[in-house]
Amino acid sequence: MTDIHDVINPITALAFAQGHEDSPTILLAGEGPYLKVFDLQHDRLIAVRRIFEAQVIHGIITHGVISYPISDDHEPGLLVEVVVWGGRCVWRGRLRYGMTTGTLPLEINEQSELQLEDWVLDACFDPHFKSITVEGSPRSDPAIVITAHNVVHAVIRGRRFRPALKYITAGPDSMLYSAHINWATNGRVLVASGTVFGEILLWSFPDHAVFDADAKSPASSQLHLKLTGHEGSIFGITISSDLSRLGFKDVWRILATCSDDRTIRLWDISDIQADEILPGRGLGHSDIPNMSLDNDENEISSRRCMAMVMGHASRIWDVHFLLSKDSADVLSFGEDGTTQVWRLTDHGSGSEVSQFQGRSRFALYHRQTFAHHSGKNIWASANLHRQNGRHSVCTGGADGRIVLYHVSDEYVSTGGLLSTRKWTMQDVAVQLEEHAKLIPVTGLNKITCEHLFDALAGMWTIERSVKSASPTRPSGTFNGEAQFESRPQTASEFDKEYVYTESGNFTLDRGPTYPATRRYVYRYRRTSDTISVWFVKPDNDTVVDYLFHKLGLEHRIDDGNKDGDPVNTVIRASSHHLCVQDNYIPSYVFCFEGSRLGSWQLAYKVTGPFKDYVSEASFARKEKLVRLLVDVKEGSGAAPMAKKSMDQSSADSPMEKDSFRSYVFLSDGSFLVTTAQGRVLVGSLASSTGSDGEAENCLVNTPAIKWDLIGQYDALKSSSIITRPAVSTLVLLSGSDGTVYSYDQRRHRLRPVFKISRKIAFLYAQNTHCHPETKAQHHTVLAVPFGLSTVYVYNNIGEDGRQGDSLAGQPDQLTLPAAFIVTSACYLDSIRLWMLGSRTGAVACYNQYYAHGDTALGQRNVFADKHGNDAITVILCLPSHHKLGFPYVLTAGRDGHYAIHNIFVTVARTMEQELLVTMDTLHRSTTPFGPNIEGAAFDEKTQDILLWGFRSRDFVVWNATKDMEIMAIDCGGAHRNWDYKPRNDGSDGGTVVWTKASVCHVHSQTCASHRYLSSGGHGREIKTMAMSSAVEQPDGSKMQYIATGSEDTAIRIWSYSPERDHVESGFRCLGTFRKHTTGIQQLRWSADGGQLFSAAGCEEFFAWRVQPIPFLGIGAVCEAIWPKVTEDGDLRIMDFALGEYLYPADDSSEPPTRHHLISIVYSDSSIRVYRYPDLPGDIQDEVTIAVKQEPMALFQCGNYTTHCLTASSYLYPDSHQILCTTSSDGQVVFWPVNDPLEPPPVDTAAEIEFYYGVPVHQNSIKSMLIISLHPQHLDSLIVTGGDDGALGLTRLVSTHEDCPITRTLLVPNAHAAAINAVEYLQETPRDGMTSPWQQEHLFVSSGNDQRLRTWAVRITNWERVDIRLLRDQYTSVADVSALGRVMTKKGWGIVVAGIGMECFTELRLRLSDEGGGPVSPITAE
């Protein structure tokens, strides 16, 4: 078998294999001619095997999976029967794999490759055959295949168990695009065939023909249905299994089809009967008429069609069924790179079927869209039904990605919760009423005052009678309302505090009615578990005056039902207070209805020389709400709305009219929220967890939310903002009066921290350092008031919100630049630098080393346009990897860009010792999810950068390091209140909470929404590739970069490090850059590998600064954009030549600077030569550089004929005086280029004219390679590949005459198709030959015939050229567009790029070593 090479190709086939329930699941993937095997339990690639010599795998099926002892120590293993097909080729073999340790090598038995006369479309094992053995059996699982002309063959085991083909039968004569074989239980094989003409043929044949070895004639076949309705070729077709358990009444088998017309149709085939027998026909016969079962096929098709839906943005390639115990879904896979889930609904399930006609009874409803692939086309898919009812779905696309996720009846996930829970304020009110105020009823010793204190919160109706024995104090009755309203504690020793207010009317027994009010303060202290009541000051009824009395629990009385369970519980408490000389004896009776405080009584007996009366008051809940059903049905979405009591006297709860406002997460499992009425709530996720015990299935959580009311605050009513440092327990809140509160998570209370004169517009807190002794975390807090240019900074704030033992003291102040509205902030503790981001994309830096009071630095430390004119939403400090300790900072904004900067602070040598801040931008890129980047985090465990924001209606979380999406939730869009908390444990999980239509939504997942088993590459075909020189890395090592540009408009940077001891690919993507708007046409590196130049359609030409950075692998900044040359900008850049020269400095003592000479050829046959200087230092902004500074200077320009120029390169590496181009007329053309050190004309660029052309090919030249033959002499060999499949060799020797000396050799039929790429390999010295002209030069060529050919060229003298073909290999990369030379441990290798990538390291083996004869040299004299 041929060598196995490193490949990144489209995934064209997938299949699962699993033994018993506890055994690992194996995934088989077809990638080009290679079969890759993944162990999903250990999440790794375990084997790669080349199955076909020169054929892409199109399909895989597995069967007979059993467990068996794989070794003498009886270690369990898996044995899998496999059939693989592609084109006309079929392969059958067995896989053996040890499943306990996962370290034993996978064994794939050698089997022969079989060839059929036609393309194979589908294959099937006998699902009822169970006789597979380890030793093998002649009658092991039979498999059948169907070809594109409806012919069925059996793949059987012949002598010595080697596979063989056996013709079985054929169906109706037609040309098929798709087919599906369903081996039924009634002794027949049912076949559904989709034709290129949009017809669907349903036919069958007896299965005994597969086992009958003595059969002399083909088996008979029976045509059942011919269905029409699609308006294009049938791309996908599948027959469902038995659906009788779903309760669809008379429908129990369905046929699903998809077509070029972008529709999915379901057909009822439940009543298929074997009525009509067609005679068998031999292979190659066409004497059977194309039959139909009725005169009106359209009527039959219309009656059979159950449902039809149009989906996807382009063609639909395949459909699959997903069947659970009570539902049927259809998966569709499209050219648009998405997977869509459709639910089949029977509207007649609860009615008489006769009431519905045709498709009106059934319908397909869209459930979910998965867009986990880039570019176009999902080519492969596989489904696996789990024991727990979930389905594992795996898809493979043209981008080379293999994506795994799970689908169940209620949600779609790969583990983390993907169903969303919803809560209205009414739901919260009911739960607080019924559950947040629970008091245990199992014993008095378990009742605490805190339970009682919490139960008092809210509104009460009050009736009080006063009976006085003193004539000076009147008697009467009071009727009104009372409210216990929570507020921040006004004394640090207490944990909770209410303001008690009652208001109403007091009616004298024999007199008028007067309005009356009363106010107390109720406090709770956790250390002593006591409730105390306090008087308020007469002149300020919000300020506590002195103690009234304390409550002490005395005893309880339980009123049980007939079973003895307590129903009503009465709790009694009493106290005493001496007011001067009068005694107050209060007594309390709290009456619980089950676990709910429904009413209570308060009586005062007052005796003394001045007072003698008894006051008895009854309190009852103002609003009565029924119990909330907490245990909502899983997957039902929102919790059921609580119903109001039928008591007509009860009014709506004030909380029901409240609304959610601001969110902040306290931890992974809890969050704090403020409301429009000033309430502060804490929601805790209480998860019920289940697991299926397999490694690839993360925990599935179904959270209910437990709500706690912290209090209600007037200052938070009109507005509120919340902030929390990323790694801290400190939470800060601010409202309308400028007061900042901290939330004490341990004591569940709010306490004031500081207050400024105005409402706060922006609030930010960050942890700075830990106390060396107490290990307490300290923070710095920044507050920006509305309408002021002053910013307040409070330092050394503890986790309790205090600055030491007191409130925050005098703050530092910063002065903002004019019109600078702060939208983000970050404090760099290592250099004591504040960085503020503005609404207009500017960054202001302030340093606290030398500043006290007003610490604003000069305008030189305000960096404008870091994110265009859009708001900077994120400034995040990353761990420092710089040898001097200077930090890295990430910024992101609503322009859709994120950037990584290195921050340097230097001291200017002036009298004032001014600090200068430099932002060295190392990387700038965009995310695929759109312009709204709202947050970022750094995962300490994986060193990954996470970004999140909004894409249309979706909230998206993106892993920028891995370049993959990990969460996407439909939340309605960006304009809403929300917060997100990543788990930061390497799992890519997180929780997001948001408000939509006044409903609180919570979505949580424990890991990414999907898994990439293979990360793949470009989503479209690669158009160009460039190899850099060896670039020094931060650790001192050297690395060669591979840059690829594709039709997907992305540029990817790769490294290649082949590990032949492992099966993992040697390709590793270091970074992806997106800025071009059209397909990339050409890439070239600078000589040192520090700059990359890219060209595309629409006249796009960019210069990139590229360098290795932590966290992302490699960073790139677009440092220049070339101006458009036409008004419409519709020309395509075909190619460009890149050269370097040294430009002398103005000061002779300074070294010369490096400049580039760039010659660009356009699709209108024009040439433009630019001089471009190397731009050292900080890159401010690519728009500023390109438009304002314009570092590139047009040097020369000219035009060719009407033929299009196709390629360009400078003829000599160290001289740029001759430009060599190729064109569509088959000529190699030479252009003289002026000395770049000469000054150009003042008004316009100099003209460039071609002076010599050499006809080489009959038509367009597709590729060019220039080989320097002598280091001192201007002697070159130009190798060209043409659209005519010929290889051209043009030797050029420069003279002092106007025209050089050239000789041309044409190698016809060097390839069977166009030669799209040629690449130099190496120079090979010949024995005894020392002259440079006597060396042998090796190069490779490739094209549309998918052949990689290695050639040797030898120059024997001035007039003789010999060329030999050394090796001819098949490459799995289709539409080859580029070749690149890469250094490996074995020497130079060649990377082939096109639709995928492949690396070859064995290139010099001669054809005679591969079984072919020697190749005669081709000589030119």
mmCIF file of N, CA, C and O in Angstrom, residues 401 878 890 898 900 923 926-927 937-939 942-947 958-966 988 1015 1052-1053 1068-1072 1074 1109-1114:
data_model
loop_
_atom_site.group_PDB
_atom_site.id
_atom_site.type_symbol
_atom_site.label_atom_id
_atom_site.label_comp_id
_atom_site.label_asym_id
_atom_site.label_seq_id
_atom_site.Cartn_x
_atom_site.Cartn_y
_atom_site.Cartn_z
ATOM 1 N N ARG A 401 -13.599 19.500 8.704
ATOM 2 C CA ARG A 401 -13.993 19.376 10.100
ATOM 3 C C ARG A 401 -14.883 18.160 10.308
ATOM 4 O O ARG A 401 -15.704 17.837 9.455
ATOM 5 N N LEU A 878 -3.976 40.465 29.953
ATOM 6 C CA LEU A 878 -3.572 39.071 29.771
ATOM 7 C C LEU A 878 -2.277 38.821 30.543
ATOM 8 O O LEU A 878 -1.524 39.765 30.824
ATOM 9 N N LEU A 890 -5.792 42.898 25.765
ATOM 10 C CA LEU A 890 -6.735 42.643 24.680
ATOM 11 C C LEU A 890 -7.799 43.729 24.686
ATOM 12 O O LEU A 890 -8.348 44.055 25.743
ATOM 13 N N TYR A 898 -11.041 42.559 17.363
ATOM 14 C CA TYR A 898 -10.351 42.441 18.634
ATOM 15 C C TYR A 898 -8.853 42.524 18.349
ATOM 16 O O TYR A 898 -8.393 42.158 17.262
ATOM 17 N N ILE A 900 -4.670 42.542 20.213
ATOM 18 C CA ILE A 900 -3.777 42.278 21.343
ATOM 19 C C ILE A 900 -2.604 43.247 21.226
ATOM 20 O O ILE A 900 -1.980 43.367 20.168
ATOM 21 N N HIS A 923 -1.616 42.024 17.182
ATOM 22 C CA HIS A 923 -2.603 41.220 16.444
ATOM 23 C C HIS A 923 -3.905 42.002 16.375
ATOM 24 O O HIS A 923 -4.300 42.664 17.334
ATOM 25 N N THR A 926 -10.909 39.851 13.232
ATOM 26 C CA THR A 926 -12.351 39.894 13.422
ATOM 27 C C THR A 926 -12.844 38.512 13.834
ATOM 28 O O THR A 926 -12.154 37.512 13.684
ATOM 29 N N THR A 927 -14.047 38.478 14.352
ATOM 30 C CA THR A 927 -14.703 37.217 14.672
ATOM 31 C C THR A 927 -15.766 36.918 13.618
ATOM 32 O O THR A 927 -16.337 37.849 13.037
ATOM 33 N N ALA A 937 -12.725 36.925 28.068
ATOM 34 C CA ALA A 937 -12.153 36.299 29.262
ATOM 35 C C ALA A 937 -10.957 35.477 28.836
ATOM 36 O O ALA A 937 -10.828 35.085 27.672
ATOM 37 N N PHE A 938 -10.090 35.213 29.794
ATOM 38 C CA PHE A 938 -8.904 34.390 29.561
ATOM 39 C C PHE A 938 -9.011 33.162 30.442
ATOM 40 O O PHE A 938 -9.148 33.272 31.665
ATOM 41 N N ASP A 939 -8.994 31.978 29.822
ATOM 42 C CA ASP A 939 -9.090 30.716 30.551
ATOM 43 C C ASP A 939 -7.693 30.328 31.027
ATOM 44 O O ASP A 939 -6.824 29.989 30.214
ATOM 45 N N THR A 942 -6.548 26.503 30.036
ATOM 46 C CA THR A 942 -6.215 26.169 28.654
ATOM 47 C C THR A 942 -5.432 27.270 27.951
ATOM 48 O O THR A 942 -4.981 27.064 26.822
ATOM 49 N N GLN A 943 -5.290 28.439 28.593
ATOM 50 C CA GLN A 943 -4.630 29.600 27.980
ATOM 51 C C GLN A 943 -5.373 30.061 26.728
ATOM 52 O O GLN A 943 -4.760 30.589 25.783
ATOM 53 N N ASP A 944 -6.677 29.874 26.707
ATOM 54 C CA ASP A 944 -7.490 30.269 25.563
ATOM 55 C C ASP A 944 -8.135 31.629 25.826
ATOM 56 O O ASP A 944 -8.485 31.972 26.964
ATOM 57 N N ILE A 945 -8.314 32.380 24.754
ATOM 58 C CA ILE A 945 -9.030 33.647 24.807
ATOM 59 C C ILE A 945 -10.459 33.420 24.335
ATOM 60 O O ILE A 945 -10.676 32.879 23.241
ATOM 61 N N LEU A 946 -11.427 33.806 25.153
ATOM 62 C CA LEU A 946 -12.840 33.663 24.829
ATOM 63 C C LEU A 946 -13.430 35.040 24.553
ATOM 64 O O LEU A 946 -13.167 35.997 25.301
ATOM 65 N N LEU A 947 -14.216 35.148 23.519
ATOM 66 C CA LEU A 947 -14.919 36.372 23.166
ATOM 67 C C LEU A 947 -16.403 36.071 23.063
ATOM 68 O O LEU A 947 -16.779 34.973 22.642
ATOM 69 N N TRP A 958 -17.198 32.689 21.402
ATOM 70 C CA TRP A 958 -16.206 32.257 20.413
ATOM 71 C C TRP A 958 -14.864 32.045 21.101
ATOM 72 O O TRP A 958 -14.397 32.893 21.859
ATOM 73 N N ASN A 959 -14.237 30.888 20.856
ATOM 74 C CA ASN A 959 -12.891 30.624 21.339
ATOM 75 C C ASN A 959 -11.924 31.117 20.276
ATOM 76 O O ASN A 959 -11.763 30.498 19.230
ATOM 77 N N ALA A 960 -11.302 32.283 20.537
ATOM 78 C CA ALA A 960 -10.427 32.884 19.529
ATOM 79 C C ALA A 960 -9.139 32.104 19.352
ATOM 80 O O ALA A 960 -8.563 32.104 18.261
ATOM 81 N N THR A 961 -8.677 31.431 20.383
ATOM 82 C CA THR A 961 -7.450 30.657 20.265
ATOM 83 C C THR A 961 -7.655 29.430 19.389
ATOM 84 O O THR A 961 -6.828 29.120 18.527
ATOM 85 N N LYS A 962 -8.772 28.735 19.599
ATOM 86 C CA LYS A 962 -9.061 27.540 18.807
ATOM 87 C C LYS A 962 -9.835 27.848 17.534
ATOM 88 O O LYS A 962 -10.082 26.947 16.729
ATOM 89 N N ASP A 963 -10.253 29.121 17.378
ATOM 90 C CA ASP A 963 -11.006 29.551 16.204
ATOM 91 C C ASP A 963 -12.257 28.697 16.027
ATOM 92 O O ASP A 963 -12.516 28.122 14.969
ATOM 93 N N MET A 964 -13.062 28.616 17.103
ATOM 94 C CA MET A 964 -14.262 27.796 17.051
ATOM 95 C C MET A 964 -15.346 28.409 17.921
ATOM 96 O O MET A 964 -15.088 29.065 18.918
ATOM 97 N N GLU A 965 -16.582 28.195 17.507
ATOM 98 C CA GLU A 965 -17.748 28.640 18.264
ATOM 99 C C GLU A 965 -18.076 27.609 19.326
ATOM 100 O O GLU A 965 -18.099 26.414 19.052
ATOM 101 N N ILE A 966 -18.363 28.077 20.552
ATOM 102 C CA ILE A 966 -18.663 27.142 21.627
ATOM 103 C C ILE A 966 -20.061 27.334 22.197
ATOM 104 O O ILE A 966 -20.516 26.529 22.999
ATOM 105 N N ASP A 988 -14.940 24.963 28.264
ATOM 106 C CA ASP A 988 -15.673 25.794 27.309
ATOM 107 C C ASP A 988 -17.145 25.914 27.678
ATOM 108 O O ASP A 988 -17.973 26.242 26.830
ATOM 109 N N SER A 1015 -10.230 19.518 13.384
ATOM 110 C CA SER A 1015 -10.475 20.949 13.240
ATOM 111 C C SER A 1015 -10.529 21.393 11.796
ATOM 112 O O SER A 1015 -11.076 22.450 11.491
ATOM 113 N N ARG A 1052 -4.972 31.635 6.433
ATOM 114 C CA ARG A 1052 -4.584 30.785 7.564
ATOM 115 C C ARG A 1052 -3.069 30.616 7.560
ATOM 116 O O ARG A 1052 -2.461 30.445 6.502
ATOM 117 N N ILE A 1053 -2.498 30.645 8.754
ATOM 118 C CA ILE A 1053 -1.070 30.414 8.943
ATOM 119 C C ILE A 1053 -0.913 29.066 9.639
ATOM 120 O O ILE A 1053 -1.512 28.826 10.684
ATOM 121 N N ARG A 1068 -0.683 22.180 11.833
ATOM 122 C CA ARG A 1068 -1.293 22.845 12.982
ATOM 123 C C ARG A 1068 -1.565 24.295 12.612
ATOM 124 O O ARG A 1068 -0.653 25.025 12.220
ATOM 125 N N CYS A 1069 -2.825 24.685 12.711
ATOM 126 C CA CYS A 1069 -3.207 26.051 12.357
ATOM 127 C C CYS A 1069 -2.830 26.989 13.495
ATOM 128 O O CYS A 1069 -3.292 26.825 14.622
ATOM 129 N N LEU A 1070 -2.006 27.983 13.188
ATOM 130 C CA LEU A 1070 -1.546 28.929 14.193
ATOM 131 C C LEU A 1070 -2.439 30.152 14.290
ATOM 132 O O LEU A 1070 -2.471 30.822 15.324
ATOM 133 N N GLY A 1071 -3.141 30.479 13.219
ATOM 134 C CA GLY A 1071 -3.986 31.668 13.244
ATOM 135 C C GLY A 1071 -4.774 31.802 11.963
ATOM 136 O O GLY A 1071 -4.387 31.283 10.905
ATOM 137 N N THR A 1072 -5.897 32.502 12.065
ATOM 138 C CA THR A 1072 -6.761 32.781 10.920
ATOM 139 C C THR A 1072 -7.050 34.268 10.879
ATOM 140 O O THR A 1072 -7.459 34.852 11.885
ATOM 141 N N ARG A 1074 -9.019 37.438 8.868
ATOM 142 C CA ARG A 1074 -10.138 37.745 7.979
ATOM 143 C C ARG A 1074 -10.216 39.258 7.779
ATOM 144 O O ARG A 1074 -10.467 39.993 8.722
ATOM 145 N N ILE A 1109 3.028 35.321 18.998
ATOM 146 C CA ILE A 1109 2.595 35.904 20.266
ATOM 147 C C ILE A 1109 1.994 34.809 21.126
ATOM 148 O O ILE A 1109 1.524 33.788 20.606
ATOM 149 N N PRO A 1110 1.985 35.005 22.430
ATOM 150 C CA PRO A 1110 1.311 34.032 23.295
ATOM 151 C C PRO A 1110 -0.200 34.046 23.054
ATOM 152 O O PRO A 1110 -0.737 34.939 22.402
ATOM 153 N N PHE A 1111 -0.851 33.039 23.567
ATOM 154 C CA PHE A 1111 -2.310 32.926 23.615
ATOM 155 C C PHE A 1111 -2.933 32.584 22.256
ATOM 156 O O PHE A 1111 -3.942 31.899 22.201
ATOM 157 N N LEU A 1112 -2.382 33.078 21.163
ATOM 158 C CA LEU A 1112 -2.974 32.822 19.851
ATOM 159 C C LEU A 1112 -2.042 32.063 18.923
ATOM 160 O O LEU A 1112 -2.467 31.618 17.863
ATOM 161 N N GLY A 1113 -0.788 31.909 19.268
ATOM 162 C CA GLY A 1113 0.162 31.242 18.404
ATOM 163 C C GLY A 1113 0.862 32.220 17.489
ATOM 164 O O GLY A 1113 2.090 32.303 17.464
ATOM 165 N N ILE A 1114 0.110 32.957 16.732
ATOM 166 C CA ILE A 1114 0.687 33.934 15.819
ATOM 167 C C ILE A 1114 -0.269 35.108 15.710
ATOM 168 O O ILE A 1114 -1.487 34.940 15.765
#
